Coordinates of C-alpha atoms and ligand atoms in Angstrom, one line a residue:
M1 CA -15.6 4.0 20.5
K2 CA -14.1 7.8 19.5
Y3 CA -14.0 8.8 15.6
I4 CA -11.8 10.6 13.2
F5 CA -12.8 11.6 9.2
V6 CA -10.8 13.2 7.6
T7 CA -11.4 15.0 4.7
G8 CA -9.4 17.1 2.1
G9 CA -10.1 20.2 0.1
V10 CA -8.5 22.8 -2.3
V11 CA -7.1 20.6 -4.7
S12 CA -6.1 16.2 -4.8
S13 CA -2.6 14.9 -3.8
L14 CA -2.7 16.6 -0.8
G15 CA -1.0 14.1 1.3
K16 CA -4.4 13.5 3.1
G17 CA -3.4 9.8 3.8
L18 CA 0.3 10.6 4.6
A19 CA -1.9 12.8 7.3
A20 CA -3.9 10.1 8.3
A21 CA -1.7 7.7 8.5
S22 CA 0.3 10.1 10.9
I23 CA -2.4 10.6 13.2
G24 CA -2.6 7.2 13.5
T25 CA 1.3 7.1 14.3
L26 CA 1.1 9.7 16.9
L27 CA -1.8 7.7 18.9
E28 CA -0.4 4.7 18.6
H29 CA 2.8 6.4 19.9
R30 CA 0.2 7.9 22.6
G31 CA -0.5 3.8 23.7
L32 CA -4.0 4.0 22.2
K33 CA -5.1 1.9 19.7
V34 CA -6.1 2.8 16.4
L35 CA -7.9 1.6 13.1
L36 CA -7.5 3.3 10.0
Q37 CA -9.7 3.3 6.9
K38 CA -10.8 4.8 3.6
F39 CA -13.9 5.6 1.9
D40 CA -12.8 6.0 -1.8
P41 CA -16.5 7.6 -3.7
Y42 CA -15.4 6.2 -6.9
L43 CA -17.7 3.9 -9.0
N44 CA -15.4 0.9 -8.9
V45 CA -15.9 -2.2 -6.4
D46 CA -12.5 -2.0 -5.3
P47 CA -9.3 -0.9 -7.4
G48 CA -8.4 -4.8 -8.4
T49 CA -9.7 -3.9 -11.9
M50 CA -8.0 -0.6 -12.1
S51 CA -4.7 -0.2 -14.3
P52 CA -2.0 0.8 -12.1
Y53 CA -1.8 4.3 -14.9
Q54 CA -5.0 5.1 -13.1
H55 CA -4.1 4.3 -9.6
G56 CA -0.9 3.2 -8.4
E57 CA -0.2 -0.3 -6.8
V58 CA -3.2 -2.6 -5.7
Y59 CA -2.2 -3.0 -2.4
V60 CA -3.5 -6.5 -0.8
L61 CA -4.7 -7.6 2.8
D62 CA -4.3 -10.6 4.8
D63 CA -8.1 -11.2 4.0
G64 CA -7.5 -10.6 0.3
A65 CA -9.0 -7.8 -0.5
E66 CA -8.1 -5.4 -3.8
T67 CA -7.2 -2.3 -2.2
D68 CA -5.9 1.2 -2.4
L69 CA -2.2 2.1 -2.1
D70 CA -3.4 4.7 0.7
L71 CA -4.4 1.8 2.8
G72 CA -0.2 0.4 2.5
H73 CA 0.8 3.4 4.2
Y74 CA -1.8 3.0 7.0
E75 CA -0.3 -0.5 8.0
R76 CA 3.6 0.8 7.4
F77 CA 2.6 3.6 10.2
T78 CA 0.3 1.9 12.4
H79 CA 0.5 -1.7 13.8
A80 CA -3.6 -1.5 12.6
N81 CA -4.5 -4.7 10.7
L82 CA -6.4 -3.8 8.2
S83 CA -9.1 -6.2 6.5
Q84 CA -12.1 -5.8 3.6
L85 CA -14.1 -3.7 6.1
N86 CA -11.3 -0.8 5.8
S87 CA -11.9 -0.3 2.6
L88 CA -15.2 1.0 0.9
S89 CA -15.9 2.7 -2.4
S90 CA -19.4 4.5 -4.2
G91 CA -19.1 0.9 -6.2
Q92 CA -19.9 -0.9 -2.4
V93 CA -22.2 0.9 -1.1
F94 CA -24.2 0.9 -4.7
E95 CA -24.1 -3.2 -5.3
S96 CA -25.6 -3.2 -2.1
V97 CA -28.2 -0.6 -1.6
I98 CA -29.5 -2.3 -5.8
K99 CA -29.1 -6.1 -4.2
N100 CA -31.2 -4.8 -0.9
E101 CA -33.6 -3.2 -3.2
R102 CA -34.6 -6.9 -5.7
E103 CA -34.6 -8.6 -2.5
G104 CA -37.7 -6.2 -1.5
K105 CA -35.4 -5.5 1.9
Y106 CA -36.7 -1.8 1.7
L107 CA -40.4 -3.1 1.9
G108 CA -41.9 -1.7 -0.8
A109 CA -40.2 1.9 0.1
T110 CA -39.1 4.7 -3.0
V111 CA -35.2 3.9 -2.5
Q112 CA -33.3 7.1 -2.5
F113 CA -30.0 8.4 -1.6
I114 CA -30.8 9.5 1.7
P115 CA -31.8 7.4 3.6
H116 CA -30.8 4.6 1.7
V117 CA -27.1 5.2 1.0
T118 CA -26.4 7.5 3.2
D119 CA -27.5 4.3 6.1
E120 CA -25.4 1.8 3.6
I121 CA -22.3 4.0 4.3
K122 CA -23.5 4.5 8.3
N123 CA -24.2 1.1 8.6
R124 CA -20.2 0.2 7.9
L125 CA -19.0 2.4 10.5
K126 CA -21.4 1.0 12.3
R127 CA -19.5 -3.0 11.3
T128 CA -16.7 -2.2 11.3
T129 CA -16.9 -0.6 15.0
E130 CA -18.6 -3.9 16.6
N131 CA -15.7 -6.4 14.1
N132 CA -13.0 -3.6 16.7
P133 CA -14.2 -3.9 20.3
D134 CA -11.2 -3.1 21.5
T135 CA -9.9 0.0 19.5
D136 CA -9.7 3.1 20.8
V137 CA -9.7 5.1 17.5
I138 CA -11.3 4.7 14.2
I139 CA -9.6 6.7 11.7
T140 CA -11.3 7.3 8.1
E141 CA -10.2 9.4 5.6
I142 CA -12.5 10.2 2.8
G143 CA -11.0 10.6 -0.6
G144 CA -11.5 13.1 -2.6
T145 CA -11.8 16.6 -2.5
V146 CA -14.7 18.7 -0.8
G147 CA -17.3 19.5 -3.7
D148 CA -16.7 17.0 -5.8
I149 CA -19.9 15.7 -6.4
E150 CA -19.1 12.1 -5.9
G151 CA -17.9 12.6 -2.2
H152 CA -21.2 14.3 -1.5
L153 CA -23.3 11.4 -0.2
F154 CA -20.1 10.2 2.0
L155 CA -20.0 13.3 3.9
E156 CA -23.4 13.9 4.2
A157 CA -23.9 10.2 5.9
L158 CA -20.5 11.2 8.3
R159 CA -22.3 14.6 9.4
Q160 CA -25.6 12.2 10.5
F161 CA -22.7 9.9 11.7
A162 CA -21.7 12.4 14.1
L163 CA -25.5 13.4 15.1
D164 CA -26.0 9.5 16.3
V165 CA -22.9 9.2 18.2
G166 CA -22.6 12.3 19.5
S167 CA -20.1 15.3 18.6
E168 CA -17.6 14.7 21.7
N169 CA -16.8 11.3 19.7
V170 CA -16.1 12.7 16.4
C171 CA -13.4 14.5 15.8
F172 CA -13.4 15.9 11.8
I173 CA -9.3 17.5 10.4
H174 CA -9.6 19.1 7.1
V175 CA -6.5 19.4 5.0
T176 CA -6.2 22.3 2.8
L177 CA -3.5 23.6 0.8
L178 CA -2.0 27.0 1.6
P179 CA -0.5 28.0 -1.8
M180 CA 2.1 30.5 -2.2
V181 CA 1.4 33.0 -4.5
K182 CA 5.0 34.2 -6.0
A183 CA 4.1 37.8 -7.2
A184 CA 2.6 39.0 -3.9
G185 CA 5.6 36.7 -2.1
E186 CA 2.2 35.7 -0.1
I187 CA 0.2 32.7 1.4
K188 CA -2.8 32.8 0.3
T189 CA -5.7 31.3 3.0
K190 CA -8.4 32.2 0.9
P191 CA -8.4 29.1 -1.1
T192 CA -8.8 27.4 2.9
Q193 CA -11.2 29.4 3.8
Q194 CA -13.7 28.5 0.7
S195 CA -13.5 24.9 1.2
V196 CA -14.2 24.8 5.2
A197 CA -16.9 26.6 3.8
K198 CA -18.3 24.5 1.6
L199 CA -17.6 21.9 4.4
R200 CA -20.2 23.9 6.7
E201 CA -22.3 23.9 4.1
I202 CA -23.1 20.8 4.2
G203 CA -23.3 21.2 8.1
I204 CA -19.9 19.9 9.6
Q205 CA -17.5 22.3 10.9
P206 CA -14.0 20.9 11.4
D207 CA -12.0 20.5 14.8
I208 CA -9.1 20.8 13.1
I209 CA -7.1 22.7 10.1
I210 CA -4.0 20.7 8.3
C211 CA -2.5 22.9 5.9
R212 CA -0.3 21.6 3.9
T213 CA 2.7 24.8 3.1
E214 CA 6.3 25.0 1.6
H215 CA 6.7 27.3 4.1
D216 CA 6.0 28.3 7.5
L217 CA 3.3 29.1 9.0
D218 CA 3.1 32.8 10.1
D219 CA 0.7 33.9 13.6
D220 CA -0.7 36.3 11.0
N221 CA -1.8 33.8 8.5
R222 CA -3.5 31.1 11.5
R223 CA -5.5 33.4 13.1
K224 CA -6.9 34.7 10.0
I225 CA -7.9 30.7 8.7
A226 CA -9.5 30.3 12.4
M227 CA -11.2 33.3 12.3
F228 CA -12.6 32.5 9.2
C229 CA -13.4 29.4 9.2
N230 CA -14.7 29.3 13.0
V231 CA -11.9 27.1 14.8
K232 CA -9.7 27.8 17.8
R233 CA -5.3 29.7 16.0
E234 CA -4.2 26.4 18.2
N235 CA -6.4 24.0 15.9
V236 CA -5.0 25.4 13.0
V237 CA -2.2 22.7 12.2
A238 CA 1.0 23.4 9.8
F239 CA 2.2 20.9 7.8
R240 CA 5.4 21.2 6.3
D241 CA 6.3 19.9 2.7
V242 CA 8.7 16.6 4.0
K243 CA 12.8 17.1 2.8
D244 CA 14.1 13.3 2.9
T245 CA 10.9 11.0 3.7
I246 CA 7.5 10.7 4.2
Y247 CA 8.4 8.6 8.0
E248 CA 9.6 12.7 8.7
C249 CA 5.4 13.4 8.6
P250 CA 4.3 11.8 11.9
I251 CA 7.3 14.1 13.6
D252 CA 5.9 17.1 11.2
L253 CA 3.0 17.2 12.4
R254 CA 3.3 16.3 15.9
R255 CA 5.2 20.5 16.0
D256 CA 1.6 21.8 16.4
K257 CA 0.9 19.2 18.7
V258 CA -2.2 17.7 16.5
D259 CA -1.8 14.5 18.5
R260 CA -2.5 16.2 21.9
L261 CA -5.5 18.1 19.8
V262 CA -7.1 15.4 18.9
V263 CA -7.2 13.3 22.3
D264 CA -8.2 16.7 23.6
S265 CA -10.6 17.2 21.4
L266 CA -12.2 13.7 22.0
G267 CA -12.0 13.4 25.5
L268 CA -9.1 10.4 25.5
K269 CA -6.9 9.8 28.0
S270 CA -3.0 9.2 27.0
D271 CA 0.3 9.9 27.4
T272 CA 2.6 11.6 25.9
P273 CA 4.0 9.8 22.9
D274 CA 7.7 9.1 22.6
L275 CA 8.7 8.7 19.2
S276 CA 12.7 8.2 19.4
K277 CA 12.4 4.4 18.0
W278 CA 10.7 6.8 15.1
Q279 CA 13.3 9.2 14.9
S280 CA 16.1 7.1 15.5
F281 CA 15.1 5.2 11.8
V282 CA 14.2 8.3 10.2
D283 CA 17.4 9.6 11.1
R284 CA 19.0 6.7 9.1
L285 CA 16.9 7.1 6.1
V286 CA 18.4 11.0 5.9
N287 CA 21.8 10.2 7.2
P288 CA 23.0 6.5 6.1
T289 CA 26.6 5.6 5.6
H290 CA 26.2 3.0 2.6
K291 CA 24.9 3.6 -0.6
T292 CA 23.5 0.4 -3.0
T293 CA 21.8 0.5 -6.2
I294 CA 19.1 -1.6 -7.2
A295 CA 17.7 -1.9 -10.8
V296 CA 14.2 -2.4 -10.5
V297 CA 13.2 -3.9 -13.8
G298 CA 9.0 -3.7 -14.7
K299 CA 7.0 -2.0 -16.9
Y300 CA 5.1 0.6 -15.6
I301 CA 7.6 2.4 -14.2
E302 CA 8.0 6.1 -15.1
L303 CA 4.8 5.9 -12.3
N304 CA 5.8 6.5 -8.8
D305 CA 2.8 4.9 -7.3
A306 CA 2.9 1.1 -9.0
Y307 CA 5.8 -0.1 -7.1
K308 CA 5.5 2.2 -3.9
S309 CA 4.9 -0.7 -1.6
I310 CA 8.3 -2.5 -3.3
Y311 CA 9.7 1.1 -2.9
E312 CA 9.0 1.3 0.6
S313 CA 10.5 -2.0 1.3
L314 CA 14.1 -1.2 -0.2
T315 CA 13.7 1.8 1.4
I316 CA 12.5 0.5 4.8
A317 CA 15.5 -2.2 4.5
G318 CA 18.3 -0.2 4.2
A319 CA 17.7 2.0 6.8
A320 CA 18.1 -1.4 8.7
H321 CA 21.1 -1.7 7.2
D322 CA 22.4 2.0 7.6
T323 CA 22.2 1.9 3.9
A324 CA 20.2 4.7 1.6
V325 CA 19.1 2.3 -1.3
E326 CA 19.7 3.8 -5.1
V327 CA 16.7 2.3 -7.4
I328 CA 17.5 2.7 -11.0
K329 CA 13.5 1.5 -12.6
I330 CA 14.2 -0.2 -15.9
D331 CA 11.5 -0.8 -18.8
A332 CA 11.6 -4.3 -19.0
E333 CA 10.7 -3.8 -23.0
D334 CA 15.1 -1.6 -22.9
I335 CA 16.3 -5.4 -21.9
E336 CA 14.3 -6.1 -25.3
K337 CA 16.0 -4.2 -27.8
H338 CA 19.0 -3.3 -26.2
G339 CA 20.1 -6.3 -24.0
A340 CA 20.5 -6.7 -20.4
K341 CA 24.3 -5.6 -20.2
A342 CA 23.8 -2.1 -22.1
I343 CA 20.4 -1.3 -20.2
I344 CA 20.9 -2.8 -16.5
G345 CA 25.0 -2.3 -16.6
E346 CA 26.2 -2.7 -12.9
V347 CA 24.1 -2.7 -10.0
S348 CA 24.3 -4.5 -6.9
G349 CA 20.5 -6.3 -7.1
I350 CA 17.6 -6.7 -9.7
L351 CA 14.4 -6.6 -8.6
V352 CA 11.6 -7.8 -10.9
P353 CA 8.4 -6.9 -9.6
G354 CA 4.8 -8.7 -10.0
G355 CA 2.8 -8.0 -13.4
F356 CA 0.1 -8.9 -16.0
G357 CA 0.4 -9.9 -19.2
E358 CA 2.7 -10.2 -22.2
R359 CA 4.9 -7.2 -22.6
G360 CA 7.9 -6.8 -21.4
I361 CA 8.2 -10.6 -20.5
E362 CA 11.0 -11.5 -22.6
G363 CA 13.2 -8.0 -21.1
K364 CA 12.6 -9.5 -17.5
I365 CA 13.5 -13.1 -18.4
L366 CA 17.2 -11.3 -19.9
A367 CA 17.2 -9.4 -16.4
A368 CA 16.7 -13.0 -14.7
Q369 CA 19.1 -14.5 -16.9
Y370 CA 22.0 -11.6 -16.6
A371 CA 21.5 -11.7 -12.5
R372 CA 22.0 -15.6 -12.5
E373 CA 25.1 -15.1 -14.4
N374 CA 26.5 -12.9 -13.4
K375 CA 26.2 -13.8 -9.5
I376 CA 24.0 -10.3 -9.3
P377 CA 21.5 -10.1 -6.4
Y378 CA 18.5 -11.3 -7.6
F379 CA 15.0 -10.7 -6.1
G380 CA 11.5 -12.1 -7.6
I381 CA 8.5 -11.4 -6.3
C382 CA 5.0 -13.0 -7.9
L383 CA 5.8 -12.6 -11.7
G384 CA 9.4 -11.9 -10.9
M385 CA 9.4 -15.5 -9.6
Q386 CA 7.5 -16.9 -12.6
I387 CA 10.1 -15.4 -15.1
A388 CA 13.2 -17.0 -12.9
T389 CA 11.9 -20.4 -13.4
I390 CA 11.4 -19.9 -16.9
E391 CA 14.9 -18.9 -17.6
F392 CA 16.3 -21.6 -15.0
A393 CA 14.0 -24.0 -17.4
R394 CA 15.4 -22.5 -20.7
N395 CA 18.8 -22.0 -20.1
V396 CA 20.0 -24.0 -17.2
C397 CA 17.8 -27.0 -18.0
G398 CA 17.7 -27.3 -21.6
I399 CA 14.5 -26.6 -21.7
E400 CA 14.4 -24.1 -24.8
K401 CA 10.4 -23.6 -25.2
A402 CA 10.0 -23.0 -21.5
N403 CA 7.2 -20.5 -20.8
S404 CA 3.7 -19.8 -18.8
T405 CA 0.5 -20.2 -20.7
E406 CA -0.2 -16.7 -19.4
F407 CA 1.8 -15.5 -22.4
K408 CA 1.9 -18.6 -24.6
K409 CA -1.4 -20.6 -24.0
K410 CA -0.3 -22.9 -26.2
T411 CA 3.3 -23.6 -24.8
S412 CA 5.1 -27.3 -25.4
H413 CA 6.5 -26.6 -21.8
P414 CA 3.7 -24.6 -19.5
V415 CA 6.7 -24.4 -16.8
I416 CA 4.3 -21.8 -14.9
S417 CA 0.3 -22.7 -15.5
L418 CA -3.3 -22.3 -14.1
Q419 CA -3.7 -24.9 -11.0
E420 CA -6.7 -26.0 -13.2
E421 CA -4.7 -26.9 -16.1
Q422 CA -2.4 -29.1 -13.8
L423 CA -4.7 -30.9 -12.7
G424 CA -6.3 -31.7 -16.2
V425 CA -9.8 -29.6 -15.0
K426 CA -11.6 -28.5 -18.5
D427 CA -13.8 -25.8 -16.9
L428 CA -11.0 -23.1 -15.9
G429 CA -12.1 -20.7 -13.0
G430 CA -10.0 -18.0 -13.5
S431 CA -9.9 -16.9 -10.3
M432 CA -7.1 -15.2 -8.6
R433 CA -5.2 -16.9 -5.5
L434 CA -5.9 -13.3 -3.2
G435 CA -4.5 -12.6 0.4
S436 CA -2.6 -14.3 3.1
C437 CA -1.7 -17.9 3.4
E438 CA 0.2 -20.5 5.5
S439 CA 3.4 -22.1 4.1
I440 CA 6.2 -24.7 5.1
L441 CA 8.9 -23.4 5.4
Y442 CA 12.1 -25.8 4.8
P443 CA 14.8 -26.6 7.2
G444 CA 18.9 -25.2 5.0
T445 CA 17.5 -22.8 2.9
K446 CA 18.6 -19.1 2.5
S447 CA 14.8 -18.8 2.9
Y448 CA 14.9 -20.4 5.9
E449 CA 17.5 -19.1 7.5
L450 CA 16.5 -15.2 6.7
Y451 CA 13.3 -15.9 8.4
G452 CA 14.8 -17.0 11.3
G453 CA 14.8 -20.5 11.4
V454 CA 10.4 -20.5 11.5
D455 CA 9.2 -23.4 10.0
T456 CA 5.7 -22.1 8.8
I457 CA 5.2 -18.5 7.4
H458 CA 1.9 -16.7 6.6
E459 CA 2.3 -14.5 3.0
R460 CA -0.3 -12.0 0.8
H461 CA -1.0 -14.0 -2.3
R462 CA -2.1 -12.1 -5.6
H463 CA -1.8 -14.0 -8.5
R464 CA -3.5 -16.9 -10.6
W465 CA -0.8 -18.9 -12.3
E466 CA 1.3 -21.4 -10.2
F467 CA 4.8 -23.1 -10.5
N468 CA 4.1 -26.6 -12.6
P469 CA 4.6 -29.5 -10.0
A470 CA 5.1 -31.7 -13.4
Y471 CA 8.7 -29.8 -13.7
R472 CA 9.5 -29.5 -10.3
E473 CA 11.8 -32.9 -10.2
Q474 CA 13.6 -32.1 -13.6
L475 CA 14.6 -28.2 -12.4
E476 CA 15.5 -29.4 -8.9
A477 CA 17.8 -32.2 -10.3
A478 CA 19.2 -29.2 -12.5
G479 CA 20.3 -27.1 -8.9
L480 CA 16.3 -24.9 -8.3
T481 CA 16.0 -24.8 -5.2
I482 CA 12.2 -24.6 -3.4
A483 CA 12.7 -23.4 -0.2
S484 CA 8.9 -22.8 0.5
V485 CA 6.0 -24.7 -0.5
S486 CA 2.1 -24.1 0.8
K487 CA 0.3 -25.8 3.7
A488 CA -2.9 -26.2 2.2
E489 CA -1.9 -27.5 -1.7
G490 CA 1.5 -28.1 -1.5
L491 CA 1.5 -24.9 -4.2
V492 CA 5.8 -24.1 -4.9
E493 CA 6.4 -20.9 -2.5
I494 CA 9.8 -19.6 -2.7
I495 CA 12.2 -20.9 -5.2
E496 CA 16.5 -20.2 -4.8
I497 CA 19.8 -20.4 -6.7
A498 CA 22.2 -22.3 -3.7
D499 CA 25.1 -21.5 -5.9
H500 CA 24.4 -18.2 -5.9
P501 CA 24.9 -14.4 -3.4
F502 CA 21.2 -14.5 -3.5
F503 CA 18.8 -15.4 -6.0
V504 CA 15.2 -16.0 -4.1
A505 CA 12.1 -15.6 -5.9
A506 CA 8.8 -15.7 -4.1
Q507 CA 5.6 -16.5 -5.6
F508 CA 3.7 -14.0 -2.4
H509 CA 4.0 -10.7 -2.4
P510 CA 6.2 -9.8 0.9
E511 CA 5.8 -6.1 -0.3
F512 CA 3.0 -6.0 1.8
K513 CA 4.4 -6.3 5.3
S514 CA 7.5 -4.4 5.8
K515 CA 7.2 -1.6 8.3
P516 CA 9.9 0.8 9.7
N517 CA 12.5 -0.7 12.0
S518 CA 10.6 -3.7 11.1
P519 CA 12.2 -4.9 7.0
H520 CA 10.9 -7.8 5.6
P521 CA 12.9 -10.7 5.7
I522 CA 13.8 -11.2 2.3
F523 CA 13.8 -7.1 1.5
S524 CA 16.4 -6.9 4.7
G525 CA 18.3 -9.6 3.0
F526 CA 18.1 -9.0 -0.8
V527 CA 19.3 -5.2 0.4
K528 CA 22.3 -6.4 2.8
A529 CA 23.5 -8.5 -0.4
S530 CA 23.7 -5.8 -2.5
L531 CA 25.5 -3.5 -0.1
E532 CA 27.9 -6.7 -0.1
H533 CA 28.1 -7.0 -3.7
S534 CA 28.9 -3.8 -3.9
Ligands
LIG1 N1 0.6 -12.7 -14.0 C1 0.7 -13.9 -13.0 C2 0.1 -14.6 -12.3 O1 -1.5 -14.3 -12.4 C3 1.4 -12.8 -11.8 C4 0.7 -11.9 -11.2 C5 1.5 -10.8 -9.9 O2 2.5 -10.8 -10.1 N2 0.9 -10.1 -9.0 O3 -0.2 -15.3 -11.7

C-alpha cells in the first residue's frame, strides 16, 4: 500500500481538497485504485451538528457517515466508495482515547498526546489499510494549515507513520499559495518557504510542492522554491486558478505532470493517463450549446457551500444535455413576503433542497404550489419532498391544516410525521435515518423511466420525518403518484404528479450520487425537462 499525505500552508481555502481529489482522478486514469480521506483537526466528532454557515453542506456516505464536503469532491472526482473510516476528526480521536482510558485499556499508563493520541491516528490509517486491501494508493488530506496548534498532532502522527511503513511508500505533498504583490509586480515565494520550513521543523520533508497561483510560475521562482524548500525543481508544481470549472483542476495539474511525479516517488508502475473523456466533459461544461435557468429555493442561499452537491449535480446534468444551468438562488423568506410570482418569476425549473427547522417553510410551500400550478418542472429533495406533500394535501386535497409535526407539533393533519408518531410510540427516539437504503420503484412512473427501468434503487438518506402513510390513500386518490417505497419498511421515497411535465420529489438525497459523465437520473431528467420548458 502506498500513501499520499496532502497538507496545506500559508492560508486556508487553498483548494487542498480539490488538489487531493484531482490527484485521485489522475491516478485513477493511470489505472490505479485510489481511496481518498480527510483528517480534520477540529474537535467536533463529525460535521453533522455544525451549521451550514460554519461548515457548508454535510456530505452523507453510503454507510450514513456525516462528513465534510470535501468527501463529495473525492467521490465525484474518483470512483472511490468512501466510508466512516475515511473521515477522521480530533473529536473522534480524543473520544476514543478517553474511552480507552476509562476502560483501563492503557493498563495504568499516564495517557499522553504522544504516543496515545498519535497512536490512535496511526491506528486509523492502519485500519483503513486493512479494510481496503485491493487499493493501490490512499490519499489523505489534512484539514487546516501547517502551523495551526490543533493540526500538530496529526502531522506528528504522519511523520511517525512514514517511519513505520518506510518513506519509499509515502509521498508528502504540500499545497501553498504564491501571492502576487501588485506594487512590486512580483510573485512572492517567501510564504511558501516559511510554510515548508514549519513542516520541516516537525520533521516532514515534502516530496512535492503544489503552488496555487493566479499567474504562471516561471523558472526562476521554481528554482528558488526548489532550493529553499529542498525539493527537486520539477517537483514544484503550478496549480493555477481554473477559469471556468473545478473539473479543469486535474487537467491543469497534469500540465506539470504531478501524477508522474507521484508514481515515480512511490515507485508505482502505471500507464500514461487518457483524459479524453474527462476533457470532453469539461469542454461541454465550458462551451454548452443551450442554457436553462433553475431557481433553487432555500434557506442558506447566500452561502455557496451549503448546497454544494446540488449545484455540482445540476452542472453535471447540464453537461449531459449540452446545456449551461444558470442557478438563481432564492431565499424562501422573500417568497413569504412578496409572493412566488414576484420573486421566482420566469424560470425553467424550481428545486427545493433539504433543510431543517421552520424558517422559510411557507415560502417553500408557495414555491412548490407555483411550480405545480404553472407546470414548471419541480424537483424536491428531502425537505423539498415533504413540503411538496404538504402543498398537495392543502391545495389539491383541501386539507387546509396539513403540516409536518416538525413545524407544528400538534397539527391536526400531520401528513409528514415521525415514524414513532405514526406507530403511536410514546418514547420519541429522534434519531435520523442516515445512509443508503434499498427502495422499490413502481413501473409506469416517471422515476421508473428515469432510472432506466430498474426495480430497485439504493439512495442516501439524512432525515427524521416521513410521509405519513395514513394519508397515502387520500393523496393518491387526488392524483399524487407514489413512485417508490423503501423495501424494508414501505416508507414513501418518491412522489410525483402525473399530470405535469416534471414533478418529482424524493425523500432521499440524489445529489450525493452524481459524477462527471454520469449524472444522477433524476437530476438529468429534471435538467432535460427544464431545457424543454425553456
Ligand atoms: N427536516 C426534515 C427531516 O428531518 C428534512 C431533512 C432534510 O431535508 N435533510 O425529515
